[in-house]
Coordinates of C-alpha atoms and ligand atoms in Angstrom, one line a residue:
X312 CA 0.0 0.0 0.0
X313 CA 1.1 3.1 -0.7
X314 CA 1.9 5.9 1.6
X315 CA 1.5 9.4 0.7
X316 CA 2.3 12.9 2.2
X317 CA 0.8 16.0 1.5
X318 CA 2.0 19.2 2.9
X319 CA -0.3 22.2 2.7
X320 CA -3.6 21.6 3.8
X321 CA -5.7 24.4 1.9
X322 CA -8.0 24.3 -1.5
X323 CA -5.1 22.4 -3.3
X324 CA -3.6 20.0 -0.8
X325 CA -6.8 19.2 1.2
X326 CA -8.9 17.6 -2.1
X327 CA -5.6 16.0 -3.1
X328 CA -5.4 14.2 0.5
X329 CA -9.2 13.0 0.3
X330 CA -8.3 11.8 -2.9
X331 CA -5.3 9.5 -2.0
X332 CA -6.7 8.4 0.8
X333 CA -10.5 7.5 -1.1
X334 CA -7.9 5.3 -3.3
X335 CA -6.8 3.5 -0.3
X336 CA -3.4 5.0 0.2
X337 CA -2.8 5.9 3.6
X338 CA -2.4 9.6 3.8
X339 CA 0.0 11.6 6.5
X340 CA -1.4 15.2 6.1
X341 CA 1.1 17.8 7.6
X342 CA 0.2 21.7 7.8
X343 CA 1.7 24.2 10.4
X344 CA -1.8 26.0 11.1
X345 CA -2.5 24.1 14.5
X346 CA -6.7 24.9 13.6
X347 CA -6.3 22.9 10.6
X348 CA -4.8 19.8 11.9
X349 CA -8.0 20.4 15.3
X350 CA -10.7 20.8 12.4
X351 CA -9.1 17.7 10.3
X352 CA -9.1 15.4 13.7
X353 CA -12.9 16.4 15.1
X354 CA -14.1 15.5 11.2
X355 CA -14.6 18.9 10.1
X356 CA -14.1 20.1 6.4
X357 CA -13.2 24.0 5.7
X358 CA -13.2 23.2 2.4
X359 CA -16.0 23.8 -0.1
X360 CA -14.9 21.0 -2.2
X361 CA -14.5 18.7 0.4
X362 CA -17.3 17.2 2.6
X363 CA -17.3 16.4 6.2
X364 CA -19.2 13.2 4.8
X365 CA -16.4 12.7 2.9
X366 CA -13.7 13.0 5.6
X367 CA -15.4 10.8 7.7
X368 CA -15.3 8.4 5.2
X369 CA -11.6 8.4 5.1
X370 CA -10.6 9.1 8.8
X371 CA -9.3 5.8 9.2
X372 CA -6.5 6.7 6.6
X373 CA -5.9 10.3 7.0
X374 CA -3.5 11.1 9.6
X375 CA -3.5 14.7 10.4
X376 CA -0.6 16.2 11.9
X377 CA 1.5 19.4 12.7
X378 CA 4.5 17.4 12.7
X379 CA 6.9 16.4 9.6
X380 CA 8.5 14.0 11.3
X381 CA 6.0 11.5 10.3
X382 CA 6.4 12.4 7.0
X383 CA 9.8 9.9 6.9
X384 CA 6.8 6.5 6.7
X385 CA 5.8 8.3 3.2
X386 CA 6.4 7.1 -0.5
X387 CA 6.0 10.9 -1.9
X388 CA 5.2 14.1 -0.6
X389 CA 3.6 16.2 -2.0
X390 CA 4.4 20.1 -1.6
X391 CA 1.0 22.4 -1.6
X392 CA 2.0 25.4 0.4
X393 CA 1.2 29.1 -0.9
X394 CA 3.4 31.3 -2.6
X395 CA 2.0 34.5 -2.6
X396 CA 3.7 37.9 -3.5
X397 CA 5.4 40.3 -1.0
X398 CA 4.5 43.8 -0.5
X399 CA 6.4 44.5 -3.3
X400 CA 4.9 42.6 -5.9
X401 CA 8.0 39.8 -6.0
X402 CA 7.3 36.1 -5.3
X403 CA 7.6 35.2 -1.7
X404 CA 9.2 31.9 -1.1
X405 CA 9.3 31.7 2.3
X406 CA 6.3 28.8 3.0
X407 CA 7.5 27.2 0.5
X408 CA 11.6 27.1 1.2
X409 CA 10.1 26.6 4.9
X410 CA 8.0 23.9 4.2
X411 CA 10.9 22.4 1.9
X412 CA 13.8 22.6 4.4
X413 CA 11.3 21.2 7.5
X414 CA 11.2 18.2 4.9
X415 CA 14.6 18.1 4.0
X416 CA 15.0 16.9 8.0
X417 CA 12.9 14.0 7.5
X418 CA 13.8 13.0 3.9
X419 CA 14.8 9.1 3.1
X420 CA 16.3 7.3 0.5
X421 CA 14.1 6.7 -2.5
X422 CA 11.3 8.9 -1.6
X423 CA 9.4 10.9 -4.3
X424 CA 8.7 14.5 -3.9
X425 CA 6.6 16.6 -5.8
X426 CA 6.2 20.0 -5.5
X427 CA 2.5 21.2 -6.5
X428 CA 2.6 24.7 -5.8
X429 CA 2.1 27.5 -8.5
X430 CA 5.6 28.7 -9.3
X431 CA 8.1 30.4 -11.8
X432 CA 10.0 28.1 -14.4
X433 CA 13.3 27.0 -12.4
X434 CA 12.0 27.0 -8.8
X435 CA 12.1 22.8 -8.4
X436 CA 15.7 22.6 -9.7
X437 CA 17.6 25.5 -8.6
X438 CA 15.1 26.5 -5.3
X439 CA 13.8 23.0 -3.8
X440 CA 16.8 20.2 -5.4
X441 CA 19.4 22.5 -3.2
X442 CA 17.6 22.6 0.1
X443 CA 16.3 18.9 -0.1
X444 CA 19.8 17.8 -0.9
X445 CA 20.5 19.1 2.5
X446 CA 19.5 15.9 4.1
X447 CA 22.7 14.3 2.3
X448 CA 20.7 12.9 -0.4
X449 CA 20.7 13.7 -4.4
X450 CA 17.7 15.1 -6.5
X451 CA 17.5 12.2 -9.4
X452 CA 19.8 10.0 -8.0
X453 CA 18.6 8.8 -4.4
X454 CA 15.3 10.4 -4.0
X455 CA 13.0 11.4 -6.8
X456 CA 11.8 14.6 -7.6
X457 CA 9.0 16.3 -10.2
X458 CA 6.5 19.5 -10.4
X459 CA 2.7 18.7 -11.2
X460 CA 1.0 21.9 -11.1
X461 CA -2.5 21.9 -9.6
X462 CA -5.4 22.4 -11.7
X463 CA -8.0 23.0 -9.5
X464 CA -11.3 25.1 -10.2
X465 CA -12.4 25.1 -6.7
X466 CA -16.3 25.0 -6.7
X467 CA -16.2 23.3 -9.9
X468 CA -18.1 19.8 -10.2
X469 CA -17.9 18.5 -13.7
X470 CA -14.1 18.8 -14.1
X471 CA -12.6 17.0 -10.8
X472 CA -8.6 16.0 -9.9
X473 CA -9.8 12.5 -11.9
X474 CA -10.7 13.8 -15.1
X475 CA -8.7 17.1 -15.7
X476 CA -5.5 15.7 -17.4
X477 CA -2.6 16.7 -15.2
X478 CA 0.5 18.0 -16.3
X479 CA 4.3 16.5 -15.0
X480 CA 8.0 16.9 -15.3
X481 CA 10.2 15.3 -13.7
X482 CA 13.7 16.2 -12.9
X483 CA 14.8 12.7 -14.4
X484 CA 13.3 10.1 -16.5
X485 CA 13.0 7.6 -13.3
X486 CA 11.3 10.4 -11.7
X487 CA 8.7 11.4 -13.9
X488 CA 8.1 7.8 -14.4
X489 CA 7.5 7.6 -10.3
X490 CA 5.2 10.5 -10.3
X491 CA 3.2 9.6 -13.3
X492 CA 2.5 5.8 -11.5
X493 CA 1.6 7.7 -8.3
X494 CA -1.0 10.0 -9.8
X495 CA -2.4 7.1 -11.9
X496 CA -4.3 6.6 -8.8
X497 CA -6.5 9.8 -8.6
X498 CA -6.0 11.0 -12.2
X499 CA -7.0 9.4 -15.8
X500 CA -4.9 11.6 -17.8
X501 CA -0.9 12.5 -17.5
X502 CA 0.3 14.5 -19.5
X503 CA 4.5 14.4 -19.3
X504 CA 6.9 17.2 -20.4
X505 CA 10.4 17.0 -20.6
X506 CA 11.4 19.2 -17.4
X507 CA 9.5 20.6 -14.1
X508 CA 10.7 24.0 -15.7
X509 CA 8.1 23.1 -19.0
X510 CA 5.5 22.2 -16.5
X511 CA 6.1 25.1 -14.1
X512 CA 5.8 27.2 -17.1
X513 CA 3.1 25.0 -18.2
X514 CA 0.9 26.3 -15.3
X515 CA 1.6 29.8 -15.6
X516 CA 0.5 29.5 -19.3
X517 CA -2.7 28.7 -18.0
X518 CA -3.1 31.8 -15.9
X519 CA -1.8 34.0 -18.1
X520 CA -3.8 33.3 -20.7
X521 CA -6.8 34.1 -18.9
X522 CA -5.9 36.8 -17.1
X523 CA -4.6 38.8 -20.4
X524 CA -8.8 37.7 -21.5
X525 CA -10.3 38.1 -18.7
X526 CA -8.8 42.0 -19.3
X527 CA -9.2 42.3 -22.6
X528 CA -12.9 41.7 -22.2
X529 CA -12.9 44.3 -19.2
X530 CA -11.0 47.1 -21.3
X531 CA -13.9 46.3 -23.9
X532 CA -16.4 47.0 -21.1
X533 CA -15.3 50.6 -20.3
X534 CA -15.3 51.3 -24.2
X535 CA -18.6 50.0 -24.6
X536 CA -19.9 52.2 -21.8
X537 CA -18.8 55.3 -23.1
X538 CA -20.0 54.1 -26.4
X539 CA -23.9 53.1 -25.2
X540 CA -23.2 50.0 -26.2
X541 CA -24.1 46.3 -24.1
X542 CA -20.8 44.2 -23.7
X543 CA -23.0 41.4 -22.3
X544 CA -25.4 41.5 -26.2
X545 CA -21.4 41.6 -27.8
X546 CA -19.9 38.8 -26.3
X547 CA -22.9 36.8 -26.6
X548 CA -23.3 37.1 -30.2
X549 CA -19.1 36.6 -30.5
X550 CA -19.7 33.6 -28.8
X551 CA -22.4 32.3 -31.5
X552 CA -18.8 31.8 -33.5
X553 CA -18.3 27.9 -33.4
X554 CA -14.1 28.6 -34.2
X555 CA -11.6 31.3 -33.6
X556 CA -13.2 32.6 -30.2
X557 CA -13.5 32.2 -26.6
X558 CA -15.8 33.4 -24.3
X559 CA -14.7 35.6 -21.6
X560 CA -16.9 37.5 -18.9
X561 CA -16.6 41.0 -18.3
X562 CA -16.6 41.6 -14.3
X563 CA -15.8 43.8 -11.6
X564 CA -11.5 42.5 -11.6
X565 CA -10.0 39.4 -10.8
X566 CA -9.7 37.5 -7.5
X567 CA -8.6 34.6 -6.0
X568 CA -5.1 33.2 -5.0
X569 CA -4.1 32.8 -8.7
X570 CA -5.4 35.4 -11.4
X571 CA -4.1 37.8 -9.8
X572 CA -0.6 37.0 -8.5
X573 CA 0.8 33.8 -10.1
X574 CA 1.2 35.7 -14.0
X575 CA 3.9 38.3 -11.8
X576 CA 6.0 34.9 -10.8
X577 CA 6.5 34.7 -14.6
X578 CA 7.2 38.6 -15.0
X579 CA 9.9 39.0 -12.0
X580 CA 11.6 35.5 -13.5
X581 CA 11.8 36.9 -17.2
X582 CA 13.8 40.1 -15.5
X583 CA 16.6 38.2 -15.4
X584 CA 16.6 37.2 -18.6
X585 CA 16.1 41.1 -20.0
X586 CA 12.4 40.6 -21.0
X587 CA 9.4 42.8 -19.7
X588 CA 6.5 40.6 -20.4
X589 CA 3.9 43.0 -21.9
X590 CA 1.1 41.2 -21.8
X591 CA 0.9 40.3 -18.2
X592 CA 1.8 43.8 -16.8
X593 CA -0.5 45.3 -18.9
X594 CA -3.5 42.1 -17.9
X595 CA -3.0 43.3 -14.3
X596 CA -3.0 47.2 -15.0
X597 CA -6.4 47.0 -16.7
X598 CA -7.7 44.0 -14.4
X599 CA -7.0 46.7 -11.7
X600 CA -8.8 49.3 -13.0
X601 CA -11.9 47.6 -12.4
X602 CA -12.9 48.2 -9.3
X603 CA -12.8 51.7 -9.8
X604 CA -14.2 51.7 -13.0
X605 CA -17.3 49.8 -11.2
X606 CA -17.4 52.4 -8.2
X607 CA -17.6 55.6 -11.0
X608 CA -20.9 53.4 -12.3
X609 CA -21.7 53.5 -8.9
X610 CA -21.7 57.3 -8.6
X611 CA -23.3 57.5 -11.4
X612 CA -26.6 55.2 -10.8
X613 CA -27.0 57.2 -7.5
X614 CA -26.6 60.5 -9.3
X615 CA -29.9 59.3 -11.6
X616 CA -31.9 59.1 -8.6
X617 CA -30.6 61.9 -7.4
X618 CA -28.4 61.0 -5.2
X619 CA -25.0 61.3 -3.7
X620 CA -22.8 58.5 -2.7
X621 CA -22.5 59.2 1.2
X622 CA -25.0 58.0 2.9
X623 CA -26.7 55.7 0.3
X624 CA -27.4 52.8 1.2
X625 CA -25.6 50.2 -0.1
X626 CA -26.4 46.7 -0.5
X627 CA -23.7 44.5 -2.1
X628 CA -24.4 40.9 -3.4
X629 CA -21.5 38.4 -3.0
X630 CA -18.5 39.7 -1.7
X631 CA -16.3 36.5 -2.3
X632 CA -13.7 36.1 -5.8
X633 CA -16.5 34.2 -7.9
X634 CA -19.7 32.2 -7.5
X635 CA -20.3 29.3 -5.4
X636 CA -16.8 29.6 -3.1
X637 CA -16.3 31.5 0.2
X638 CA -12.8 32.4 -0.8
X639 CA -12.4 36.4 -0.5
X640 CA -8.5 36.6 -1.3
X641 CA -8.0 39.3 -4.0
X642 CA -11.5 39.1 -4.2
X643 CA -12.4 42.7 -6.0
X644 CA -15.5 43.2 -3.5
X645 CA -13.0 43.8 -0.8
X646 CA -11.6 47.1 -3.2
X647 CA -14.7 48.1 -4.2
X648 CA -16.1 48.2 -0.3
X649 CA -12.9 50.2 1.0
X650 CA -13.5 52.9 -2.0
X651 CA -17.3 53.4 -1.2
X652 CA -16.6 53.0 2.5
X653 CA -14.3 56.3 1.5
X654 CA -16.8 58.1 -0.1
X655 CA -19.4 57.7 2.9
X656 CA -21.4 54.7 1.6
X657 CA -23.8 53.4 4.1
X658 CA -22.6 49.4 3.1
X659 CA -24.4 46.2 4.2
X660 CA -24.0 42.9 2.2
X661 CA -25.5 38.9 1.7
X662 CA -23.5 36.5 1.0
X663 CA -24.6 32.8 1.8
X664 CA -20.5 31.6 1.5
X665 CA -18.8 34.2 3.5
X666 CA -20.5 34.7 7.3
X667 CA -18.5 37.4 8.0
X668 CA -15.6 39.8 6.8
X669 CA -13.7 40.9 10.2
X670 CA -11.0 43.4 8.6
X671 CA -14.5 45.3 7.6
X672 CA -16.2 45.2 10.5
X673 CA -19.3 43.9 8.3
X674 CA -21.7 40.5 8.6
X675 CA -23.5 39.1 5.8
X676 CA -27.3 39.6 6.6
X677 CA -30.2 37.9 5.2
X678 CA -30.8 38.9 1.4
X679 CA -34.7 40.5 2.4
X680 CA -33.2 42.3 5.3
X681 CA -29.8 43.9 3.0
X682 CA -32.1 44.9 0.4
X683 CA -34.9 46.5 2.7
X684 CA -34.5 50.8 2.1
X685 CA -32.0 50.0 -0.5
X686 CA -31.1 52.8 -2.4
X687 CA -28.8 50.8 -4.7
X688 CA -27.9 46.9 -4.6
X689 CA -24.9 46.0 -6.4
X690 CA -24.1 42.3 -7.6
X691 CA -20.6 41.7 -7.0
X692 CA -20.9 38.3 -7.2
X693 CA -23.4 36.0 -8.6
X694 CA -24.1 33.3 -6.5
X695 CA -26.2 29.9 -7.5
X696 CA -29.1 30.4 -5.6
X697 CA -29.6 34.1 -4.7
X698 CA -32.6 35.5 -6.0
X699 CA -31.2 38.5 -7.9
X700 CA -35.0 39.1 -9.1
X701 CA -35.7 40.6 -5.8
X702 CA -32.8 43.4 -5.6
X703 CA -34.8 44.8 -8.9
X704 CA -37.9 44.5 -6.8
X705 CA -36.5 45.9 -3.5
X706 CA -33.9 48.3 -4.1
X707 CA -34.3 52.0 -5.9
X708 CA -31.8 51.0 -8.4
X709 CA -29.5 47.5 -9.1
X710 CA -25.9 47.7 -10.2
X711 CA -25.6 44.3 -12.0
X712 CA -21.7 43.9 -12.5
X713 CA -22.5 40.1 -13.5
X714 CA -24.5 40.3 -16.3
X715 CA -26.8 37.8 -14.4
X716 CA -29.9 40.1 -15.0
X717 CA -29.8 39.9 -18.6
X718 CA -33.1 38.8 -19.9
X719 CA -35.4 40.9 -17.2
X720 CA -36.2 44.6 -18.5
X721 CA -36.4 46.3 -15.5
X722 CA -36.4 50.0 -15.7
X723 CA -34.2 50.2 -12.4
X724 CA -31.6 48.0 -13.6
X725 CA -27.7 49.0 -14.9
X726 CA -25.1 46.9 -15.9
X727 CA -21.5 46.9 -16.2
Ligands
LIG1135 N1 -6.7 27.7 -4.8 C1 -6.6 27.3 -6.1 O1 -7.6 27.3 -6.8 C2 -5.3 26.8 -6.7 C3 -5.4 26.2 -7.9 C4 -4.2 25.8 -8.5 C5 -3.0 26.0 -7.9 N2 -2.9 26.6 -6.7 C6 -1.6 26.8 -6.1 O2 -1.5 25.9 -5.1 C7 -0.7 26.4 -4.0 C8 -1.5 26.3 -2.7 O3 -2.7 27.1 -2.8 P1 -4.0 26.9 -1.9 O4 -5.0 27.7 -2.5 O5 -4.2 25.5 -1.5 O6 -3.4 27.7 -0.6 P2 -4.1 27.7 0.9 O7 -3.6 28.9 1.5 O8 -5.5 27.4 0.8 O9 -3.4 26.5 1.6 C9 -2.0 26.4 1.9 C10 -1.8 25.7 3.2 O10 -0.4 25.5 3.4 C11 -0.2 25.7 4.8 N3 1.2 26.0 5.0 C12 1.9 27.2 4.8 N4 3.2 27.1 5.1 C13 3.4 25.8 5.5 C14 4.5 25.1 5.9 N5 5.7 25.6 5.9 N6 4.4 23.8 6.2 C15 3.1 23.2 6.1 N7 2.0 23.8 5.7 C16 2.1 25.1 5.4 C17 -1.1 26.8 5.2 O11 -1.4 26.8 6.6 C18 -2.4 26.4 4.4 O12 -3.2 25.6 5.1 C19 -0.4 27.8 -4.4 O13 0.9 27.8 -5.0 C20 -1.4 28.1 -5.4 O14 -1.0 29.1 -6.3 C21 -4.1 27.0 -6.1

């Protein structure tokens, strides 16, 4: 039976645990946020994508821990820590090189590692090779080593780990070969590339490609605004093309761990080869934008009724990155409330995924009760479920930044 290690407990490691373990492996799941490891042991998921149904299921064969030390009774480990950006804007290492060295301790002979986190092309070889080697032992030679980026659309039912191909590289034949059998267990589809560094970039590919989209839609939707003309009417009728295009929503900005950080991994790396990579600086300039852009539609819905933005009343709908999840990182909501908090917005909001938001000193209320003496209600985000009907019925004016009220002519009713 095989033994398996995943480090990282969060959206990408968690699933990936469950996974093993529904497979029968026996799974040592290590993260250094004490909570987790409490929530993991009383049965509790704090994962959307993961059930508590589920974990119960498996409880025999995870094995929850703050410690690495257990880590040594694995066959791979598997590396899902963050790597987020610093203040600055430059990838921040410093989970993962802790989490890498913490292993390096523990490391035998033969093991496989893989490290799953998003990354810049390099990071495996030159970053996690050096500091695992620390135990003594060589990348490629006594313990294997390979990068399998994480495709993950959390919320997202009809593409799971099992049938989204997944991407490999490994740093030597022997070790691609190791990682491809081990994912054969949760995954139908490998796909192998020649290097981590093709699969690293592999990833980023990915996320650059929508991000520079995702903008290019966005920069569209302030033209067409200025113009008079619906971006929601264009892209549907681009979309009637059955070759040639692909359909991207319009939106208030990205969120999420990934849009929004992982295409600057690719832009500090490609300094040191003399390259300033257009595309993705100018994604994230316009993808920026947004939320202002949304709050000057704001002001301008309010000033139709007459009215100024202080002391409106505000009722925003969904506040986390995209429907269906309760993850807020990046999520634009969080810009768009601190620059109508600014202005003097009176701001309530309903969101069924996130309870609360601390850092704003705001709960999410009932949807009747947030939309009550409404003087605008502004869709954020579109969750499954919410009755968006009734913001048109209950407050003076709706913001839809979604396009989710396409199809109901209501006189009240704007759209991004
Ligand atoms: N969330 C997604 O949809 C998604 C999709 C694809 C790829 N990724 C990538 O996967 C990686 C993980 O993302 P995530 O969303 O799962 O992050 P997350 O923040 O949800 O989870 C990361 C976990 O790692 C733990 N951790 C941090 N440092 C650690 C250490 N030194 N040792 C042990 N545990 C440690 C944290 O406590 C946390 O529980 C990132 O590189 C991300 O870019 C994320």
């Amino acid at each position: 039976m095989t033994t398996v290690g995943v480090i990282g407990l969060g959206y990408v490691g968690l699933p990936l645990a469950v996974a093993f373990a529904q497979e029968g492996c026996d799974v040592i799941a290590v993260d250094v946020d004490s909570r987790k490891i409490e929530a993991l042991a009383a049965g509790e998921s704090y994962i959307e994508d993961v059930s508590s149904e589920q974990l119960a299921q498996v409880a025999e064969r995870m094995h929850a821990t703050t410690r690495y030390a257990r880590l040594a009774k694995a066959d791979a480990v598997l590396i899902c820590v963050p790597t987020p950006l610093t203040r600055n804007r430059e990838p921040d290492l410093g989970p993962l090189i802790d989490a890498t060295r913490a292993l390096a301790e523990v490391l035998q002979a033969d093991q496989l590692v893989v490290l799953e986190s998003t990354t810049y092309p390099g990071t495996t070889r030159e970053r996690v090779a050096p500091l695992l080697e620390e135990s003594g032992l060589a990348a490629g030679r006594d313990f294997h080593l390979a990068f399998s980026p994480e495709r993950v659309d959390p919320g997202r039912t009809d593409f799971t780990l099992r049938n989204t191909p997944k991407v490999l590289g490994g740093l030597t034949d022997a070790c691609a070969e190791r990682a491809h059998e081990l994912y054969s267990l949760v995954c139908d589809e490998l796909v192998r590339v020649s290097s981590p560094e093709a699969a690293e970039l592999t990833k980023l590919l990915e996320n650059i490609f929508r991000s520079v989209n995702i903008a290019l839609v966005n920069e569209l939707a302030m033209l067409t605004d200025r113009m008079g003309i619906d971006i929601w009417e264009v892209v549907d009728a681009a979309a009637t093309k059955p070759y040639g295009f692909m359909r991207f929503e319009p939106g208030p900005g990205m969120g999420g761990h990934c849009l929004p950080v992982d295409p600057f991994y690719l832009s500090w790396r490609a300094r040191e080869f003399d390259m300033a990579t257009e595309f993705i600086e100018l994604a994230g300039k316009v993808n920026q934008q947004m939320p202002y852009h949304c709050v000057m539609k704001v002001e301008r819905a309010l000033n139709d009724i007459g009215l100024a933005v202080k002391g409106a009343r505000i009722a925003i709908l969904g506040v986390s990155y995209k429907p269906g999840v309760g993850d807020v990182r990046e999520s634009p909501a969080l810009k768009i409330i601190t620059l109508l908090r600014a202005l003097g917005a009176e701001l309530r909001y309903h969101d069924p995924h996130v309870p609360a938001l601390p850092d704003y000193d705001l709960q999410s209320a009932p949807l009747a009760e947030v939309l009550r003496d409404a003087d605008l209600a502004l869709i954020v985000t579109a969750h499954p479920g919410v009755d968006h009907e009734l913001a048109g019925e209950s407050a003076r004016v709706v913001l839809d930044l979604r396009g989710v009220t396409r199809g109901a002519a209501r006189g009240n009713t704007v759209r991004l």
